[in-house]
XYZ file of C-alpha atoms in Angstrom:
461
model
C 52.238 106.879 38.695
C 51.537 109.919 36.507
C 49.219 112.726 37.483
C 45.689 112.544 36.100
C 45.396 116.319 35.697
C 47.494 118.648 33.530
C 50.602 120.074 35.230
C 50.803 123.733 36.198
C 52.103 124.634 32.730
C 48.622 123.844 31.355
C 45.837 126.277 32.222
C 43.063 124.383 34.072
C 40.309 126.257 32.268
C 41.140 124.513 28.961
C 39.384 121.272 29.893
C 36.235 123.018 31.131
C 36.172 125.357 28.128
C 36.817 122.626 25.548
C 34.246 123.064 22.738
C 32.074 120.250 21.471
C 31.607 118.986 17.909
C 33.811 120.153 14.988
C 35.243 123.010 17.040
C 36.844 120.509 19.417
C 39.797 119.970 17.057
C 40.691 123.644 16.760
C 43.259 125.423 18.936
C 41.735 127.065 21.984
C 44.835 129.031 23.008
C 46.959 131.843 21.693
C 49.699 131.175 19.162
C 52.661 129.153 20.471
C 56.271 129.301 19.346
C 55.835 125.643 18.375
C 53.618 126.708 15.480
C 56.449 128.902 14.172
C 59.320 126.469 14.828
C 57.640 123.349 13.410
C 56.828 123.028 9.719
C 55.112 120.390 7.630
C 57.325 118.335 5.322
C 56.087 116.030 2.617
C 57.628 112.552 2.497
C 56.835 109.511 0.327
C 55.018 108.057 3.329
C 53.073 111.156 4.330
C 53.503 114.446 6.146
C 55.774 114.953 9.154
C 55.608 117.923 11.499
C 59.271 118.747 12.042
C 61.551 121.290 13.726
C 65.331 121.684 13.291
C 67.318 123.719 15.758
C 71.044 124.322 15.126
C 73.284 124.297 18.181
C 76.704 125.993 17.890
C 79.829 124.016 18.722
C 80.617 126.471 21.495
C 77.518 125.484 23.465
C 78.220 124.009 26.890
C 76.246 121.726 29.152
C 77.515 122.734 32.543
C 81.299 122.430 32.419
C 81.461 120.359 29.228
C 81.424 121.764 25.711
C 79.444 119.659 23.266
C 82.215 120.023 20.671
C 84.299 117.596 22.747
C 82.133 114.793 21.390
C 83.808 115.302 17.998
C 87.232 114.668 19.564
C 86.110 111.595 21.490
C 87.984 108.342 21.013
C 85.534 105.620 19.935
C 87.828 102.954 21.377
C 87.360 104.463 24.857
C 83.591 104.502 24.386
C 83.722 100.898 23.151
C 85.659 99.937 26.265
C 83.217 101.709 28.595
C 80.246 100.158 26.793
C 81.922 96.710 26.691
C 81.011 96.657 22.992
C 83.950 96.242 20.555
C 81.712 97.070 17.575
C 81.787 100.749 18.605
C 85.564 101.045 18.276
C 85.531 101.642 14.526
C 82.600 104.083 14.409
C 82.805 107.641 13.107
C 81.434 109.880 15.862
C 80.825 112.681 13.350
C 78.167 110.456 11.830
C 76.588 109.361 15.100
C 72.819 109.660 15.458
C 71.565 110.692 18.908
C 68.022 109.615 19.723
C 65.447 110.255 22.442
C 61.668 109.840 22.459
C 58.694 111.022 24.464
C 55.874 108.502 24.577
C 52.242 108.027 25.525
C 53.295 105.793 28.421
C 56.280 104.181 30.103
C 55.108 100.572 30.042
C 56.265 99.889 26.486
C 54.590 97.312 24.293
C 52.338 97.744 21.289
C 50.011 100.178 23.056
C 52.743 102.762 23.676
C 53.340 105.314 20.911
C 56.334 107.665 20.589
C 54.630 111.003 19.895
C 57.853 113.062 19.876
C 61.020 111.860 18.170
C 64.175 113.766 19.090
C 67.240 113.282 16.878
C 70.679 114.855 17.075
C 73.494 114.818 14.542
C 76.525 116.797 13.423
C 76.089 118.934 10.320
C 79.567 118.939 8.773
C 78.632 121.475 6.085
C 77.677 124.170 8.612
C 79.915 122.804 11.404
C 77.199 122.687 14.024
C 75.030 120.228 15.857
C 71.402 119.945 14.884
C 68.536 118.877 17.120
C 65.699 117.611 14.950
C 62.273 116.874 16.432
C 59.260 115.231 14.817
C 55.891 115.680 16.537
C 52.810 113.539 15.976
C 49.788 115.804 15.725
C 47.713 112.710 15.007
C 48.570 109.034 15.218
C 48.066 108.803 11.448
C 51.429 110.574 11.007
C 53.356 107.791 12.759
C 54.223 105.820 9.616
C 55.851 108.883 8.056
C 57.784 109.544 11.272
C 59.101 105.966 11.388
C 60.205 106.158 7.754
C 61.970 109.459 8.442
C 63.843 107.790 11.300
C 64.799 104.867 9.087
C 66.344 107.198 6.500
C 68.283 109.102 9.157
C 69.547 105.879 10.731
C 70.657 104.538 7.343
C 73.046 107.500 7.042
C 74.517 107.067 10.535
C 77.549 105.093 11.679
C 76.213 104.429 15.177
C 73.294 105.113 17.508
C 73.576 106.956 20.840
C 70.741 106.802 23.384
C 70.086 106.966 27.110
C 68.282 103.749 28.067
C 67.521 103.242 24.392
C 68.381 99.556 24.297
C 65.686 98.734 26.816
C 63.109 101.332 25.801
C 63.395 103.891 22.969
C 65.011 101.836 20.198
C 63.136 98.690 21.137
C 59.845 100.606 21.066
C 60.625 102.187 17.695
C 61.387 98.789 16.180
C 58.012 97.584 17.439
C 56.251 100.615 15.972
C 58.038 100.059 12.668
C 56.620 96.544 12.545
C 53.160 97.758 13.555
C 53.190 100.262 10.681
C 54.420 97.619 8.193
C 57.442 99.763 7.433
C 60.868 98.573 6.366
C 63.034 97.336 9.202
C 65.182 99.868 10.982
C 68.917 99.455 10.299
C 71.091 97.438 12.658
C 73.662 99.871 14.060
C 76.339 99.767 16.761
C 74.463 101.129 19.772
C 76.006 103.162 22.582
C 73.554 103.228 25.481
C 74.911 105.905 27.800
C 72.821 104.683 30.728
C 74.972 101.550 30.916
C 78.149 103.649 30.915
C 76.760 106.011 33.555
C 75.848 103.143 35.858
C 79.266 101.529 35.527
C 81.077 104.761 36.367
C 78.831 106.492 38.902
C 76.376 104.129 40.592
C 78.786 103.589 43.495
C 78.257 107.212 44.606
C 74.941 108.372 43.098
C 71.539 107.251 44.292
C 70.006 107.917 40.873
C 71.457 107.609 37.378
C 68.639 109.513 35.663
C 69.850 111.854 32.941
C 68.798 115.000 34.810
C 70.674 113.768 37.879
C 73.794 113.149 35.800
C 73.527 116.642 34.337
C 73.455 118.135 37.823
C 75.998 115.942 39.635
C 78.467 115.197 36.823
C 78.113 117.897 34.161
C 77.282 120.666 36.599
C 74.057 121.956 35.062
C 70.686 122.116 36.777
C 67.493 122.370 34.787
C 65.000 125.021 35.844
C 61.259 124.354 35.680
C 61.798 121.078 33.838
C 58.715 118.970 33.260
C 58.374 115.778 35.299
C 58.744 112.692 33.129
C 55.712 111.078 34.745
C 53.538 113.977 33.537
C 54.560 113.883 29.879
C 51.988 111.319 28.750
C 49.190 113.260 30.481
C 50.288 116.478 28.783
C 50.177 114.854 25.356
C 46.735 113.374 25.979
C 45.598 116.856 27.001
C 46.958 118.169 23.689
C 45.161 115.435 21.719
C 41.867 116.345 23.383
C 42.161 120.132 23.231
C 44.745 120.875 20.499
C 46.429 123.099 23.086
C 49.824 123.152 21.433
C 51.265 125.489 24.080
C 50.900 122.692 26.622
C 53.580 120.766 24.710
C 56.224 123.478 25.034
C 57.878 122.107 28.217
C 57.872 118.594 26.739
C 59.607 119.721 23.552
C 62.195 121.686 25.539
C 62.751 118.670 27.813
C 63.347 116.402 24.818
C 65.774 118.854 23.216
C 67.786 119.156 26.434
C 68.035 115.365 26.660
C 69.543 115.156 23.173
C 72.063 117.956 23.791
C 73.108 116.387 27.104
C 73.961 113.168 25.288
C 76.354 115.163 23.058
C 78.104 116.398 26.197
C 78.286 112.963 27.849
C 79.952 111.438 24.797
C 82.526 114.218 24.985
C 83.019 113.771 28.712
C 83.675 110.051 28.545
C 85.259 109.710 25.114
C 87.418 112.833 24.978
C 88.414 113.595 28.555
C 89.281 110.024 29.476
C 91.331 109.835 26.275
C 93.173 113.043 27.171
C 93.988 111.673 30.600
C 95.294 108.433 29.109
C 97.644 110.383 26.839
C 98.998 112.351 29.759
C 97.486 115.690 28.738
C 96.644 118.240 31.394
C 92.925 118.661 31.949
C 90.623 119.574 34.779
C 88.820 116.336 35.439
C 85.061 116.485 35.829
C 85.189 112.924 37.112
C 85.726 112.099 40.771
C 88.690 109.896 41.784
C 86.288 107.044 42.505
C 84.873 107.422 38.970
C 88.372 106.812 37.613
C 88.619 103.709 39.801
C 85.307 102.547 38.339
C 86.682 103.210 34.841
C 89.648 101.006 35.739
C 87.270 98.214 36.739
C 85.433 98.512 33.418
C 88.697 98.539 31.453
C 89.804 95.374 33.255
C 86.503 93.720 32.311
C 87.192 94.753 28.718
C 90.670 93.124 29.057
C 92.366 96.469 28.342
C 94.826 96.075 31.212
C 97.191 98.901 30.230
C 94.385 101.451 30.174
C 92.931 99.928 33.334
C 96.227 100.323 35.183
C 96.484 103.959 34.083
C 93.006 104.757 35.409
C 93.711 102.903 38.657
C 97.005 104.729 39.220
C 95.281 108.071 38.582
C 92.476 107.214 40.999
C 94.924 106.295 43.779
C 96.980 109.451 43.217
C 93.836 111.589 43.411
C 92.596 110.004 46.615
C 90.142 107.280 45.629
C 91.008 105.432 48.825
C 90.106 101.783 49.276
C 88.196 101.660 45.976
C 91.288 102.767 44.059
C 93.589 100.305 45.823
C 91.130 97.490 45.244
C 90.864 98.337 41.540
C 94.652 98.422 41.205
C 94.980 95.150 43.116
C 92.548 93.377 40.809
C 94.460 94.632 37.771
C 97.762 93.438 39.262
C 96.178 90.059 39.927
C 94.971 89.872 36.318
C 98.499 90.680 35.114
C 99.961 87.922 37.310
C 101.694 90.303 39.749
C 100.473 88.674 42.938
C 102.887 90.519 45.196
C 101.536 93.905 44.056
C 97.989 92.596 44.335
C 98.622 91.448 47.903
C 100.038 94.836 48.896
C 97.098 96.796 47.454
C 94.501 94.443 48.902
C 96.129 94.937 52.317
C 95.989 98.737 51.933
C 92.356 98.619 50.850
C 91.344 96.400 53.779
C 93.239 98.557 56.258
C 91.407 101.670 55.043
C 88.000 100.016 55.223
C 88.670 98.557 58.669
C 89.826 101.981 59.807
C 86.581 103.547 58.607
C 84.470 101.113 60.616
C 83.179 99.179 57.598
C 84.066 95.760 58.993
C 80.836 94.151 57.783
C 80.703 95.985 54.453
C 80.456 93.658 51.402
C 83.661 95.180 50.031
C 85.455 94.331 53.265
C 84.216 90.741 53.155
C 85.393 90.458 49.546
C 88.842 91.838 50.393
C 89.276 89.366 53.252
C 88.592 86.471 50.918
C 91.036 87.733 48.281
C 93.718 88.272 50.895
C 93.169 84.821 52.392
C 93.659 83.256 48.960
C 96.878 85.174 48.326
C 98.228 84.466 51.814
C 97.554 80.763 51.336
C 98.643 80.163 47.750
C 101.186 82.928 47.095
C 102.778 83.955 50.390
C 102.295 80.509 52.011
C 101.398 82.382 55.188
C 98.765 79.983 56.471
C 98.409 81.613 59.884
C 97.733 85.007 58.275
C 95.227 83.463 55.912
C 93.353 81.845 58.791
C 93.305 85.000 60.918
C 92.054 87.033 57.936
C 89.076 84.712 57.556
C 87.962 85.185 61.148
C 86.122 88.414 60.337
C 83.988 86.703 57.702
C 83.999 86.665 53.898
C 81.580 86.541 51.000
C 81.790 82.739 50.849
C 78.984 80.478 51.974
C 79.240 78.930 55.419
C 80.130 75.503 53.982
C 82.940 76.812 51.784
C 84.160 79.075 54.564
C 84.370 76.115 56.951
C 86.121 73.981 54.343
C 88.714 76.691 53.768
C 89.366 77.023 57.507
C 89.825 73.257 57.921
C 92.215 73.134 54.974
C 94.266 75.981 56.387
C 94.378 74.328 59.813
C 95.642 71.118 58.216
C 98.333 73.067 56.363
C 99.348 74.840 59.561
C 99.737 71.505 61.387
C 101.636 69.934 58.484
C 103.935 72.934 58.328
C 104.600 72.645 62.053
C 105.510 68.948 61.669
C 107.883 69.720 58.812
C 109.484 72.447 60.867
C 109.987 70.051 63.783
C 111.434 67.389 61.494
C 113.787 69.933 59.992
C 115.056 70.847 63.465
C 115.905 67.181 64.161
C 117.775 66.874 60.875
C 119.766 70.021 61.598
C 120.923 68.531 64.963
C 122.325 65.298 63.401
C 126.160 65.037 62.877
C 127.184 66.165 59.443
C 128.921 63.818 57.004
C 131.650 64.776 54.592
C 132.873 63.157 51.408
C 136.625 62.413 51.253
C 138.634 61.621 48.113
C 140.419 58.218 47.826
C 142.587 56.591 45.161
C 141.297 56.717 41.637
C 137.905 58.330 40.934
C 136.037 56.716 43.801
C 135.249 58.593 47.009
C 134.434 57.429 50.502
C 132.030 59.050 52.923
C 132.812 59.058 56.638
C 131.450 60.595 59.727
C 133.434 63.430 61.229
C 136.439 62.156 63.283
C 136.410 58.570 61.844
C 139.778 57.038 60.726
C 139.425 56.343 57.011
C 142.842 54.629 56.598
C 141.707 51.513 58.528
C 138.782 51.049 56.128
C 140.901 51.226 52.989
C 143.886 49.037 54.150
C 142.201 45.594 53.913
C 141.217 46.347 50.331
C 144.925 46.796 49.376
C 146.002 43.534 51.128
C 143.360 41.522 49.337
C 144.490 42.923 46.027
C 148.082 41.816 46.843
C 146.994 38.262 47.638
C 145.155 37.929 44.395
C 148.276 38.958 42.461
C 150.400 36.347 44.291
C 147.899 33.654 43.564
C 148.024 34.560 39.935
């Protein structure tokens, strides 16, 4: 829940000193850099209050240069996003988008008062962060139309949680303002990628957390997201434009960080796939997670490469499990069995006997022992520790294995009896026919009567 009072960046005397009547709409503070950076621009749909800040290609967010986003492979991003439509996009024409709003609930009552856009300016070879600020809600229609024109020129959209919030909200506001529909673009939501690659080791996948833990940059004196709506409402009441400074900086940092994340995932993972030397910002377990995503995308060659790299770099049980699942998908059950065994041994050794991953591995091993290795005893003993199956299915599997163990024992006993019986051999006789006799039996006595009968028949003739 957001704070009901302005944050420390807003002087508390502004509310008590707020004038009444016509003077209430005038600035009560000293000049802010916002008034110099933002300018009014006339559009066919009204005036927008806009700021454009160029960012050189050499700029870095932590350990990642934003220029790497230009070298990113869209097919890698499409794989990570599980969205094939992104594979053919031109990343030099990508539109990065982030908004700051009057609330976090969404719906028709929530208004995006600050629109942050990012794009590559090929003419000047630099990135541009463009921000549109609503001084009054009457300027919203012009802002939405400006966004529509920018989106029409883009090849794809890049956001962080934009599918669920920002882009969905902007489409709603476009309808509310009776504007033309926003274009339908391939949409890379980096939050989905971040969760797939890092949620196994990070408690939070918020953008600021990713900046700190993955990119290696920590924001200083950043505004709390829960306070942003209160700050804007303070500005609407008092026209204290200086109060918006931390919000505008926060929005700009969000856009620039998305540049860096596209480079991290799309360029560095591509370099690793091609065998190039690079200092990985990703942990070994992140590479194992990338292998899992690639397998889901049915890109088994790339998945195997990521899995091999994760195992070599010490991903442990997670890496072996990822490689086992890829081997299973490729039909190499022997390799899958070996890696599942390694993964289970490492988890059991770490004391994670009741961990969900351990239960899953036991079930996979039991299946391979039963159907591939035909080692029914091993399969049954593996199930003893418990699996992810329901109690009914677990009991059914145990009973089936017990039946197979007993049947196998009977076949083994029957085979022992057969092996102890005297062997028979086939002996050649006259012509093409052969006669079978037990070892040591006199065959000549059995063939003699046949010759005498043949002689009698000739005499009778």
